[in-house]
Short mmCIF file of C-alpha atoms and ligand atoms in Angstrom, two decimals:
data_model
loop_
_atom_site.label_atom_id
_atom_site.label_comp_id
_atom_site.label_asym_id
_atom_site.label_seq_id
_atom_site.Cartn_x
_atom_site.Cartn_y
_atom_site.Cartn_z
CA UNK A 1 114.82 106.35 65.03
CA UNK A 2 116.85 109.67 65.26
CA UNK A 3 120.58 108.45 65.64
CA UNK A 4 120.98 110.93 68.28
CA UNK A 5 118.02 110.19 70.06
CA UNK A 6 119.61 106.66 69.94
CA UNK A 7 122.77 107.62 71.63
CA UNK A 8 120.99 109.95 74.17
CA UNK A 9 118.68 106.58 75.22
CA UNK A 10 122.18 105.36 75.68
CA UNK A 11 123.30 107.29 77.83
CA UNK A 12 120.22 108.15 79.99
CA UNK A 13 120.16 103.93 80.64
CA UNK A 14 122.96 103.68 82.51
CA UNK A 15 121.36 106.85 84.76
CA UNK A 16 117.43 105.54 85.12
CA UNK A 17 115.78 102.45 85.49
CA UNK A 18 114.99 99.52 83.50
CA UNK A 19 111.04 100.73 84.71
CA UNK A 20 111.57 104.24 83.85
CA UNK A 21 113.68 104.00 80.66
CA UNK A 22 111.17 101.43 79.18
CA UNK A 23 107.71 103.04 80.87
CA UNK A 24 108.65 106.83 79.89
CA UNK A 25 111.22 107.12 77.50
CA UNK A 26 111.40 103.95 74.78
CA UNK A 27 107.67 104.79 74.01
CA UNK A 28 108.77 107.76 72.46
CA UNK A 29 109.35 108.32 68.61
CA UNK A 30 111.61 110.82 67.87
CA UNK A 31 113.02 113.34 64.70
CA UNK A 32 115.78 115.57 64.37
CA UNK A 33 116.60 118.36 62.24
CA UNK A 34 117.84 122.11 62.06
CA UNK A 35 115.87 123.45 63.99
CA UNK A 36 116.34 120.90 67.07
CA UNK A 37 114.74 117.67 68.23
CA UNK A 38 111.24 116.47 68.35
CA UNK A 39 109.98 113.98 70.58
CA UNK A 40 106.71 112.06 70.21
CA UNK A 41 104.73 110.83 72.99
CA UNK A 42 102.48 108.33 72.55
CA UNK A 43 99.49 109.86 74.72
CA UNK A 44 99.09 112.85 76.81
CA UNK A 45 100.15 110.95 80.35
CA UNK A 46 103.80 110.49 78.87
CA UNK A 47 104.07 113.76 77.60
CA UNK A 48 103.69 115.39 81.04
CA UNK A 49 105.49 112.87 82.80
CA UNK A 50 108.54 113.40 80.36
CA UNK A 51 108.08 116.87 80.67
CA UNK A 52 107.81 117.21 84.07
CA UNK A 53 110.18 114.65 85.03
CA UNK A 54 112.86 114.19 82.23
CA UNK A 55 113.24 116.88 80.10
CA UNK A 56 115.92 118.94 82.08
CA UNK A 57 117.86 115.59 81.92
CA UNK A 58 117.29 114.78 78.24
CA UNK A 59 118.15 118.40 77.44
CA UNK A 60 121.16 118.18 79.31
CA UNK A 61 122.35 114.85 77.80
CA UNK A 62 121.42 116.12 74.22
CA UNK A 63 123.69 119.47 74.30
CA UNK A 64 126.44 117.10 75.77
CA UNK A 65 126.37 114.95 72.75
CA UNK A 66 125.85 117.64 69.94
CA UNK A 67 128.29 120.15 71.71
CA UNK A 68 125.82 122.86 71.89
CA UNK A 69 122.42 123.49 73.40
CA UNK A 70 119.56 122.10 71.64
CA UNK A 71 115.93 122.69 71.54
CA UNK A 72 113.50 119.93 72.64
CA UNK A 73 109.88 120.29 71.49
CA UNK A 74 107.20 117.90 73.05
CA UNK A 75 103.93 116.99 71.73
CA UNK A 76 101.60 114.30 71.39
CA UNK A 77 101.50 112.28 68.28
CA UNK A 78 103.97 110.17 65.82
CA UNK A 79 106.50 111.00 63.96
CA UNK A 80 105.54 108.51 60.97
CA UNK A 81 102.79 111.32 60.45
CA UNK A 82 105.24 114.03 59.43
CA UNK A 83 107.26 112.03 57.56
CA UNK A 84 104.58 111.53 55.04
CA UNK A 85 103.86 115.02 55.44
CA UNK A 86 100.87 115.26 57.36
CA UNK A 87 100.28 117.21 61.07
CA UNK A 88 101.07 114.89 63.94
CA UNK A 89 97.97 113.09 65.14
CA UNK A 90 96.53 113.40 68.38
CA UNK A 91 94.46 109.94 68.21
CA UNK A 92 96.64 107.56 67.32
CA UNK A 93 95.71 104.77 64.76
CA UNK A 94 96.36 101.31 65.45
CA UNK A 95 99.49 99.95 64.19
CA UNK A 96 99.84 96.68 62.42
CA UNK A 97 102.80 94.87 64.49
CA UNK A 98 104.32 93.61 61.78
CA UNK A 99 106.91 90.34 61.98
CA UNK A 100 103.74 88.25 63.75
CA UNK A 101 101.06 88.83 61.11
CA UNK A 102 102.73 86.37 58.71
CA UNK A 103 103.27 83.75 60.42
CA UNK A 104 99.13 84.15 62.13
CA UNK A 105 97.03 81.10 61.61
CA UNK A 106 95.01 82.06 58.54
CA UNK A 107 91.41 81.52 60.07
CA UNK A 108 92.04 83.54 63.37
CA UNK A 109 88.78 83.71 65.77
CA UNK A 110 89.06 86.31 68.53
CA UNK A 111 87.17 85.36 71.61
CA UNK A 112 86.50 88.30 72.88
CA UNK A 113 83.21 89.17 74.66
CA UNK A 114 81.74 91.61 72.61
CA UNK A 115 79.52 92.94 75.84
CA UNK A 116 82.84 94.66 77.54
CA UNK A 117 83.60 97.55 75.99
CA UNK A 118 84.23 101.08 77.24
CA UNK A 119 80.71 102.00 76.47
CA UNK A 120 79.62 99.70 79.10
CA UNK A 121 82.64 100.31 81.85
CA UNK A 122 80.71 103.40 84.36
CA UNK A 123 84.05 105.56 85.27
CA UNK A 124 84.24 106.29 89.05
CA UNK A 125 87.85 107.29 90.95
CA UNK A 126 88.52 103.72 91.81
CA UNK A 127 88.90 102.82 88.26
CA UNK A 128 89.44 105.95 86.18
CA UNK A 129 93.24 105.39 85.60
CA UNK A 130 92.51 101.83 84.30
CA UNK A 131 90.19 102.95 81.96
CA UNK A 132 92.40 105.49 80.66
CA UNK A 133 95.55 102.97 80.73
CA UNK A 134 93.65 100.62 78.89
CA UNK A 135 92.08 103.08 76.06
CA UNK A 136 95.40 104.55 75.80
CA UNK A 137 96.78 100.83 74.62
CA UNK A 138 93.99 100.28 73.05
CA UNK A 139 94.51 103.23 70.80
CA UNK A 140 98.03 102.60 70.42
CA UNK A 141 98.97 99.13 70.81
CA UNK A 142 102.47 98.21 71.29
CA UNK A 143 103.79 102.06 72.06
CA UNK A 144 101.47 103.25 74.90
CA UNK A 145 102.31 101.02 77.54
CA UNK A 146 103.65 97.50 77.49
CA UNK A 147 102.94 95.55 79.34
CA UNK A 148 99.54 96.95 81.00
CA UNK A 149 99.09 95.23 83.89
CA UNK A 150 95.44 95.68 86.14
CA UNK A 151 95.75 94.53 89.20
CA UNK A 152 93.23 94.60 91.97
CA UNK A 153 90.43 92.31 94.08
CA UNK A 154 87.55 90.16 92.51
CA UNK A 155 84.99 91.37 90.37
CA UNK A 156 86.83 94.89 90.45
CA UNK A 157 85.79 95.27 86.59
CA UNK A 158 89.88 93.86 85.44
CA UNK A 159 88.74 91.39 83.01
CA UNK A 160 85.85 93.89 81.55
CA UNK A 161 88.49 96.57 81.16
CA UNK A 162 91.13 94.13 79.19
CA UNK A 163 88.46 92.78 76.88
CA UNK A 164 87.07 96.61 76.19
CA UNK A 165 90.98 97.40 74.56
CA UNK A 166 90.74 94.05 72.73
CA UNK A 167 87.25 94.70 71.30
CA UNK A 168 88.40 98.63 70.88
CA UNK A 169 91.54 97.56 68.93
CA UNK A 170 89.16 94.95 66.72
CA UNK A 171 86.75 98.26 66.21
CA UNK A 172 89.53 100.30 65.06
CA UNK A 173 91.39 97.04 63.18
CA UNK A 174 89.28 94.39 62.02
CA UNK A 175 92.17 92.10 61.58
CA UNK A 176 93.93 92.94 64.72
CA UNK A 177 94.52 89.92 66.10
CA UNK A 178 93.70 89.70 70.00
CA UNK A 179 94.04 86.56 72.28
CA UNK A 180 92.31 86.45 75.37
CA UNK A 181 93.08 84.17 77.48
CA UNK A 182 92.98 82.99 81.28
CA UNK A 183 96.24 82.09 83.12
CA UNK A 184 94.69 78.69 83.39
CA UNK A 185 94.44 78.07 79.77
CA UNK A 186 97.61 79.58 78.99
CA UNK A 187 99.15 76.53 81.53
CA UNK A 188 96.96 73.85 79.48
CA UNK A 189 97.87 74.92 76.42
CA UNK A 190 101.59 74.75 77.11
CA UNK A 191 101.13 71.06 78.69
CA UNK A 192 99.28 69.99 76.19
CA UNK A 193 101.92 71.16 73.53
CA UNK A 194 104.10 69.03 75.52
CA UNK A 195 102.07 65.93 75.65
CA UNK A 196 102.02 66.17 71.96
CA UNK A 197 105.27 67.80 71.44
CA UNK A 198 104.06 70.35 69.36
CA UNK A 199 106.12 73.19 70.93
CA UNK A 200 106.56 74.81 68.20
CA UNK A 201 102.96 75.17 67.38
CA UNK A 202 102.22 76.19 70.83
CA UNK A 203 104.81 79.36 70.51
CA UNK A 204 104.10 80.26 66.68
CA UNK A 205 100.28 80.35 68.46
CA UNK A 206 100.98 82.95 70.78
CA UNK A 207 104.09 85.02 69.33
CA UNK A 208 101.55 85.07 66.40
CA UNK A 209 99.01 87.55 68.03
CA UNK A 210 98.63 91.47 67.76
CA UNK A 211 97.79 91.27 71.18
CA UNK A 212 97.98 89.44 73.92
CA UNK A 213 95.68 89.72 76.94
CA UNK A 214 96.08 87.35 79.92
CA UNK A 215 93.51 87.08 82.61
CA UNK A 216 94.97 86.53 86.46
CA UNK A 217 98.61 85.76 85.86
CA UNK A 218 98.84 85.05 89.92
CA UNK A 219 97.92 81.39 88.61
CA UNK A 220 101.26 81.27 87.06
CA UNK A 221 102.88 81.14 90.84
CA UNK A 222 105.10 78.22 91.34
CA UNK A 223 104.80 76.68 88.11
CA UNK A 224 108.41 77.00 86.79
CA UNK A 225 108.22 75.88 83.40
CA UNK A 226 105.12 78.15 82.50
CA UNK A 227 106.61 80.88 83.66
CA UNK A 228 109.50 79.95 81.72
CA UNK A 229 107.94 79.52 78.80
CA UNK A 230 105.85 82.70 79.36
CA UNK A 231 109.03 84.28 79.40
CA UNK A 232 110.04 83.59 76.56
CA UNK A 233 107.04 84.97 74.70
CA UNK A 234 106.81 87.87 76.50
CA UNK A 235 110.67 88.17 75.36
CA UNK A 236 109.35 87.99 71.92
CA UNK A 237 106.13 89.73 72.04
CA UNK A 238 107.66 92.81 74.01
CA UNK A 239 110.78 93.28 71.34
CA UNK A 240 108.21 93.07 68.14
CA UNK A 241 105.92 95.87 69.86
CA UNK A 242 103.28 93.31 70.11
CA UNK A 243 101.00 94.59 73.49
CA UNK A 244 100.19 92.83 76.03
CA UNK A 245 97.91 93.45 78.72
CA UNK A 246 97.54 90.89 81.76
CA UNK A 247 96.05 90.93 84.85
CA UNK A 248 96.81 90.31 88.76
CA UNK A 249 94.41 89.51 91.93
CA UNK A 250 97.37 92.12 93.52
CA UNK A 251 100.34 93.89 92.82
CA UNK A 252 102.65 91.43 91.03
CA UNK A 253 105.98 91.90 93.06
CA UNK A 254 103.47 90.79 96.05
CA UNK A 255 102.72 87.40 94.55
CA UNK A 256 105.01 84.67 95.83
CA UNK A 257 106.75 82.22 93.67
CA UNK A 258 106.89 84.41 90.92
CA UNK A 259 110.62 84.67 89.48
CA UNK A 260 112.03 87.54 89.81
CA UNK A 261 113.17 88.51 86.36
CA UNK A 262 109.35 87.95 84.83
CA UNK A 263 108.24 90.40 88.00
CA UNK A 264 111.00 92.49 86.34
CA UNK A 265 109.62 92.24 82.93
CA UNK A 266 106.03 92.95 84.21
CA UNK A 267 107.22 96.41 85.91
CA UNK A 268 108.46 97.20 82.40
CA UNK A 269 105.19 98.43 81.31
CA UNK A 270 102.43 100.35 83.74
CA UNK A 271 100.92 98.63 86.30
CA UNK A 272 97.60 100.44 87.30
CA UNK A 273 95.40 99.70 90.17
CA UNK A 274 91.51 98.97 89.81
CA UNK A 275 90.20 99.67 93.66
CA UNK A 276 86.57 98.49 94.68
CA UNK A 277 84.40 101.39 93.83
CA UNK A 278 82.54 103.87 96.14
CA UNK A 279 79.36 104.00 97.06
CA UNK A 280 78.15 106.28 93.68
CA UNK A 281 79.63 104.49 91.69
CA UNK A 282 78.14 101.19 92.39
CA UNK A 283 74.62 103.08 92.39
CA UNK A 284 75.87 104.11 88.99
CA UNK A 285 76.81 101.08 87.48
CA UNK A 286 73.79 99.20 89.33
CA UNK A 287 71.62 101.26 87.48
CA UNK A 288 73.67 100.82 83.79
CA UNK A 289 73.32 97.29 84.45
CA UNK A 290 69.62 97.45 84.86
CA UNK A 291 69.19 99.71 82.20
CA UNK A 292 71.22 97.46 80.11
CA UNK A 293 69.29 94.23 81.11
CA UNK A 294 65.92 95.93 80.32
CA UNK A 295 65.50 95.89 84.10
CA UNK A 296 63.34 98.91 86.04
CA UNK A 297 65.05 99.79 89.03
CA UNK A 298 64.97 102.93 90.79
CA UNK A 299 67.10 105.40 92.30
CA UNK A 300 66.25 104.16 95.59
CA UNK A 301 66.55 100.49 95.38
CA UNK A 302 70.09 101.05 93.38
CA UNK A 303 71.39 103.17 96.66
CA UNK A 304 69.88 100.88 98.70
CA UNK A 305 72.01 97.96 97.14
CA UNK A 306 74.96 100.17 96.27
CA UNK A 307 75.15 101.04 100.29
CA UNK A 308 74.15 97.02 101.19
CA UNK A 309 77.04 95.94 99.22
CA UNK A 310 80.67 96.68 98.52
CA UNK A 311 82.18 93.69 98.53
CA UNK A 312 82.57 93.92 94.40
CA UNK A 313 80.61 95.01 91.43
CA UNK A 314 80.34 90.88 90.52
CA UNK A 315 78.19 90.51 93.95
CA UNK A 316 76.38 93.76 93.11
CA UNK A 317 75.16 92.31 89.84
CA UNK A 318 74.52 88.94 91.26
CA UNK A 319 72.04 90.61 93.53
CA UNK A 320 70.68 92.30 90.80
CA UNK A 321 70.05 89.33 88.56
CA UNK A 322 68.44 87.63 91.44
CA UNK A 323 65.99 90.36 91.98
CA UNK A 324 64.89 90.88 88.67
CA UNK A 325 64.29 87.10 88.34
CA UNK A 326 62.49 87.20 91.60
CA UNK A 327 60.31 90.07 90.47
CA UNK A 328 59.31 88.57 86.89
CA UNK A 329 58.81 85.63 88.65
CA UNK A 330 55.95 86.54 91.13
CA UNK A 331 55.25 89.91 88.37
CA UNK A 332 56.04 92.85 91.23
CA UNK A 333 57.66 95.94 90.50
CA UNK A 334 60.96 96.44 92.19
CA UNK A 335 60.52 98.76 95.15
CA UNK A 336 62.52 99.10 98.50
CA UNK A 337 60.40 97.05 100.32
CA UNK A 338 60.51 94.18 97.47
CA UNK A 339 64.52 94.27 97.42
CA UNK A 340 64.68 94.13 101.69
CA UNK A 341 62.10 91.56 101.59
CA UNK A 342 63.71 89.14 98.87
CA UNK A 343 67.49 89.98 99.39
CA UNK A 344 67.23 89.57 103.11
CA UNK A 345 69.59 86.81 103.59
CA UNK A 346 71.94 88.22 101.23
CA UNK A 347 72.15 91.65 102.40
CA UNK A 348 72.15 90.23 106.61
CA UNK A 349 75.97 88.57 105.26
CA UNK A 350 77.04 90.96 103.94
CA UNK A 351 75.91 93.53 106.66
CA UNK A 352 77.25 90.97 109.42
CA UNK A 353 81.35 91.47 108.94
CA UNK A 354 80.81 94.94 109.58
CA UNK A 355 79.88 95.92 112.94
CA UNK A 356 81.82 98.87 114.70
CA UNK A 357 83.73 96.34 117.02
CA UNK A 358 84.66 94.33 113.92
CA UNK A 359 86.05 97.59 112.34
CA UNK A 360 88.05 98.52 115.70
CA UNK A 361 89.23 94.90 116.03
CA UNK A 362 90.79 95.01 112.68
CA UNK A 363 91.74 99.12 112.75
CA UNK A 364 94.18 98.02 115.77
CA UNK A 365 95.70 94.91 114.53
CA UNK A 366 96.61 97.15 111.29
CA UNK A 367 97.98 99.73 113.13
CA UNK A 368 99.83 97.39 115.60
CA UNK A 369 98.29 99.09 118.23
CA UNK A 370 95.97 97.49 121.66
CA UNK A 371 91.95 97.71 120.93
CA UNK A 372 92.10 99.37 124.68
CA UNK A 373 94.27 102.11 123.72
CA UNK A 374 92.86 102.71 120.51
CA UNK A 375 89.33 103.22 122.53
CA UNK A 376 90.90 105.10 125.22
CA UNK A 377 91.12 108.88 125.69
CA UNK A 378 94.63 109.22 125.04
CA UNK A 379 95.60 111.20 122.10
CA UNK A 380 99.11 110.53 120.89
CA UNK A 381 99.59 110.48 117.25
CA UNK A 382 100.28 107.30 116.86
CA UNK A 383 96.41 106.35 118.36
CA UNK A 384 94.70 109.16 117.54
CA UNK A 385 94.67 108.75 113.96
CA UNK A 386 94.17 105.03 113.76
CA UNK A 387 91.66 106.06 116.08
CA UNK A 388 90.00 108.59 113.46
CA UNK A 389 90.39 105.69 110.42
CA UNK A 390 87.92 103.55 112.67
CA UNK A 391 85.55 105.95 113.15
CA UNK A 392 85.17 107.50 109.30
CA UNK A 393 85.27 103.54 108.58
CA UNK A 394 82.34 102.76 110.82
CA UNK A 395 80.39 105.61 109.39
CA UNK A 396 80.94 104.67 106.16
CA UNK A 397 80.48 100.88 106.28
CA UNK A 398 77.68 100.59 109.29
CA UNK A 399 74.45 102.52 109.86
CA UNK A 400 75.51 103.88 112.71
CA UNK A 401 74.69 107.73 113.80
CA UNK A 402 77.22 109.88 114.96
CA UNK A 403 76.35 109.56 118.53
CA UNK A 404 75.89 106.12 118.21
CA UNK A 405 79.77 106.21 116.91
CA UNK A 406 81.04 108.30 119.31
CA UNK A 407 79.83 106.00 122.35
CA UNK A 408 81.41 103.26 120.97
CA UNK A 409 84.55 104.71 121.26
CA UNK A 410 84.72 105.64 124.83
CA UNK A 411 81.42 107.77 125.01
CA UNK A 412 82.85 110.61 122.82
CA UNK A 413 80.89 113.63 121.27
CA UNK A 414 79.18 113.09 117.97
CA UNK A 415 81.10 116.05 116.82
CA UNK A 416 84.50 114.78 117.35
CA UNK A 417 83.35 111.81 114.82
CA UNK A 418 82.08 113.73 112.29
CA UNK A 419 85.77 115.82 112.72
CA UNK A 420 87.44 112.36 112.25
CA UNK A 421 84.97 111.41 108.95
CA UNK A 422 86.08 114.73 107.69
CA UNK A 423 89.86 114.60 108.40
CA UNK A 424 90.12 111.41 106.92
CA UNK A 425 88.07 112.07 103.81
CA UNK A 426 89.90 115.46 103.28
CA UNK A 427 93.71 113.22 103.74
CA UNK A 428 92.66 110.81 101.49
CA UNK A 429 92.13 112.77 98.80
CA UNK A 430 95.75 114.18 99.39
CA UNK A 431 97.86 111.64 100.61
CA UNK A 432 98.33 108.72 98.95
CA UNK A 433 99.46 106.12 101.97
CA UNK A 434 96.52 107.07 103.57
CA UNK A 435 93.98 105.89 100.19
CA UNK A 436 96.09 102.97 100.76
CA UNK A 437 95.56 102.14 103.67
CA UNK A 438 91.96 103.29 103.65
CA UNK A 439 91.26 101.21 100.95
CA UNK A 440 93.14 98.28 102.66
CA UNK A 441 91.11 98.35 105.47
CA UNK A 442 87.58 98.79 103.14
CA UNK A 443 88.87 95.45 101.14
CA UNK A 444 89.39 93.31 104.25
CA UNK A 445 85.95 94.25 106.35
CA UNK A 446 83.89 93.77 103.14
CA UNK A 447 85.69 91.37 101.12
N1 LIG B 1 83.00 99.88 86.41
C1 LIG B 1 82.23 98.92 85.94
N2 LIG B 1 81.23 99.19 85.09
C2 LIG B 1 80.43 98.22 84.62
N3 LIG B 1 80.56 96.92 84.95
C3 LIG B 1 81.53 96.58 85.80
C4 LIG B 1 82.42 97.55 86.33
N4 LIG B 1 83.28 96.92 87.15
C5 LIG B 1 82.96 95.63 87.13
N5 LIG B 1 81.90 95.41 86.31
C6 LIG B 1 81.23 94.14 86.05
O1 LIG B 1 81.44 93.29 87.15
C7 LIG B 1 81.60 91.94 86.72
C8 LIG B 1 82.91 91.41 87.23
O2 LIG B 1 83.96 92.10 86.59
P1 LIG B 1 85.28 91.37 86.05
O3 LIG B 1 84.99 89.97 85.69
O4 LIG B 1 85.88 92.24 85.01
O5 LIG B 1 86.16 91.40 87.38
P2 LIG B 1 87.67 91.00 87.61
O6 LIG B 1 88.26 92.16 88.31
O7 LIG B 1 88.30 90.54 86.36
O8 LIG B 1 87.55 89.80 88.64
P3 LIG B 1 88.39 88.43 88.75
O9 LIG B 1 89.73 88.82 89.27
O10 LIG B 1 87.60 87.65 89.73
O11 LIG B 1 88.46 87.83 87.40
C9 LIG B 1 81.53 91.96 85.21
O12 LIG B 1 80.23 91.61 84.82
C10 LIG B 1 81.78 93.41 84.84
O13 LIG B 1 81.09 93.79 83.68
#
């Protein structure tokens, strides 16, 4: 590393976070000459968030240290590829992390499923940033981000996503070595290794990977000496650029009995959220399923699913399996009518939570404010748009009309609903808290 890039990371720790210095800045590689210093970013995100967010800072600490001002010139790529001469390259390669490979078990079987990959992930807003988080490490693992953390509700697509980097890292380096495991057998492993003390064996096992991925670390809640010891190779993982990507059923720093330095550790990396996807997108991936499974189903059956069910894409595909089995079973084609007729009972739960008093009921107790003033005519701030939430919400989640709607909220006009659907769409897309919450509210009247 550049010495004075060195002393600038330095300095710049004692004025950011832990988060921020490791997330933004320690990713970078870096090389100084006459003509200034060059930074590296690892991928295209950090380059505009140094840019945007750091560079006045970095510039400022760098002319402190060399006594004069000095030019900082960003791009994407590595600066092992100029030393050898080369261009710097825009697609990274993967890099060999080097102390674990020698001490790797010699016959190493991955046990990956080959079925997740990228190919098969359909893309929609709820889950684009994952996908790119997780290519990004895949394509660079150790440097993008680490840890990569997914985080989000069942069957969201987490565990898909983390075995798509593993299998992409494996594509790109046959002898990458890639653990998957789930929380659970992380935990059995360890007590096991203590039934037959064979410690040692147990961390030489796991320090030894290329990459880690653990599936639904929330399991590691309250048990002390996992955590511990998952500490520990974190520790060791993290400092030898090994990556590691885990997931979370939720945000980490919201899961209780979690210590707080490992919570620490985990904010280290990027923690992305995967939300449930909208309505296209589960048509979408309803209908790359099929496709996939040799399955005909058309446009019309996957919307009529997509809009039946939004619990998760794992219940989506459940109905789908059960419908294709039904259909070769009695030799039908899958049309509307064949779905309504054969899903019946599973579409009437899922279409039960979500009536338009259900959605007020919850609406208020979110907002903290009385059902009766929430359906009343007054229109304070603090009611009217709790007021507009429930009524874009029963639009989207019930078949409900407009007019239909509007009576149910103290007999208003169908137009002041579809105002509300539009207001809320149109602040969603802008305002962060309000996705949030919108996508609160969606998870607990469908999940
Ligand atoms: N965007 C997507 N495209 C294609 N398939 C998806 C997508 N999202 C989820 N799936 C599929 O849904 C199923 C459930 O996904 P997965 O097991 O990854 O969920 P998860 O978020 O890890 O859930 P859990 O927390 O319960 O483990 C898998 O078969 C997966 O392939």
């Amino acid at each position: 590393m550049s010495d004075l890039w060195r002393r600038c990371l330095e300095r710049l720790e004692g004025e950011l976070s832990a988060e921020d210095l490791h997330t933004w800045l320690m990713p970078l590689q870096a090389r100084d000459d006459a003509d200034g210093l060059q930074l590296y970013a690892p991928n295209p995100y950090t380059l505009d968030a140094v840019r945007d967010r750091y560079l006045p800072r970095i510039e400022a600490v760098l002319a402190l240290l060399s006594g004069h001002s000095l030019p900082v010139r960003l791009e994407v790529g590595s600066s092992a590829a100029v030393a050898v001469g080369s261009r710097p390259v825009p697609t990274p390669t993967v890099a060999k992390p080097a102390a674990a490979a020698e001490a790797a078990p010699v016959n190493f079987h991955h046990n990956l499923d080959p079925h997740y990959t990228f190919e098969t992930f359909v893309e929609g807003k709820s889950n684009q940033l994952g996908k790119a988080a997780a290519m990004q490490v895949a394509q660079n693992p150790g440097r993008a981000y680490n840890p990569l953390l997914l985080y989000g509700g069942t069957g969201l697509g987490k565990t898909h996503l983390m075995h798509a980097a593993g299998n992409l890292m494996r594509e790109h380096n046959p002898n990458f070595k890639v653990l998957y495991l789930r929380s659970e057998q992380f935990v059995g492993s360890m007590i096991e290794a203590l039934r037959t003390k064979s410690m040692d064996e147990f961390k030489r096992r796991f320090r030894s990977v290329d990459a880690l991925l653990i599936d639904d670390i929330q399991f590691f809640a309250g048990k002390d000496t996992t955590q511990e010891e998952f500490f520990h190779t974190f520790n060791a993982l993290f400092e030898s650029k090994q990556q590691i990507i885990l997931t979370c059923d939720r945000y980490p720093k919201e899961v209780d009995k979690l210590e707080p330095r490992l919570k620490s550790r985990l904010g280290w990396g990027l923690s992305v959220a995967i939300e449930p996807p909208d309505f296209e997108t589960r048509a979408a991936i309803l209908l790359a399923k099929a496709h996939d499974k040799g399955v005909k189903v058309s446009e019309d059956v996957a919307m009529l699913l997509a809009k039946r069910i939004r619990s998760n894409v794992r219940d989506l595909e459940g109905a789908l399996n059960t419908l294709a089995a039904r259909a070769n079973f009695y030799g039908r084609p899958i049309t509307t009518d064949f779905a309504e007729e054969t899903l019946r009972d599973l579409l009437a739960t899922h279409a039960q939570a979500v009536t338009v008093p259900n959605i007020q009921k919850i609406v208020a107790e979110y907002f903290g404010v009385r059902l009766q003033d929430l359906l009343s005519k007054r229109r304070v701030r603090s009611l009217a748009r709790p007021r507009q939430i429930a009524m874009a919400l029963s639009k989207e989640l019930t078949e409900h009309s407009l007019p239909e709607i509007g009576e149910a909220f103290g007999g208003r006009d169908h137009t002041t609903v579809l105002h509300a659907c539009r207001t809320i769409r149109k602040l969603c897309e802008t305002d962060t808290r309000m996705r949030q919450d919108w996508e609160q509210l969606i998870r607990t009247l469908t999940g």
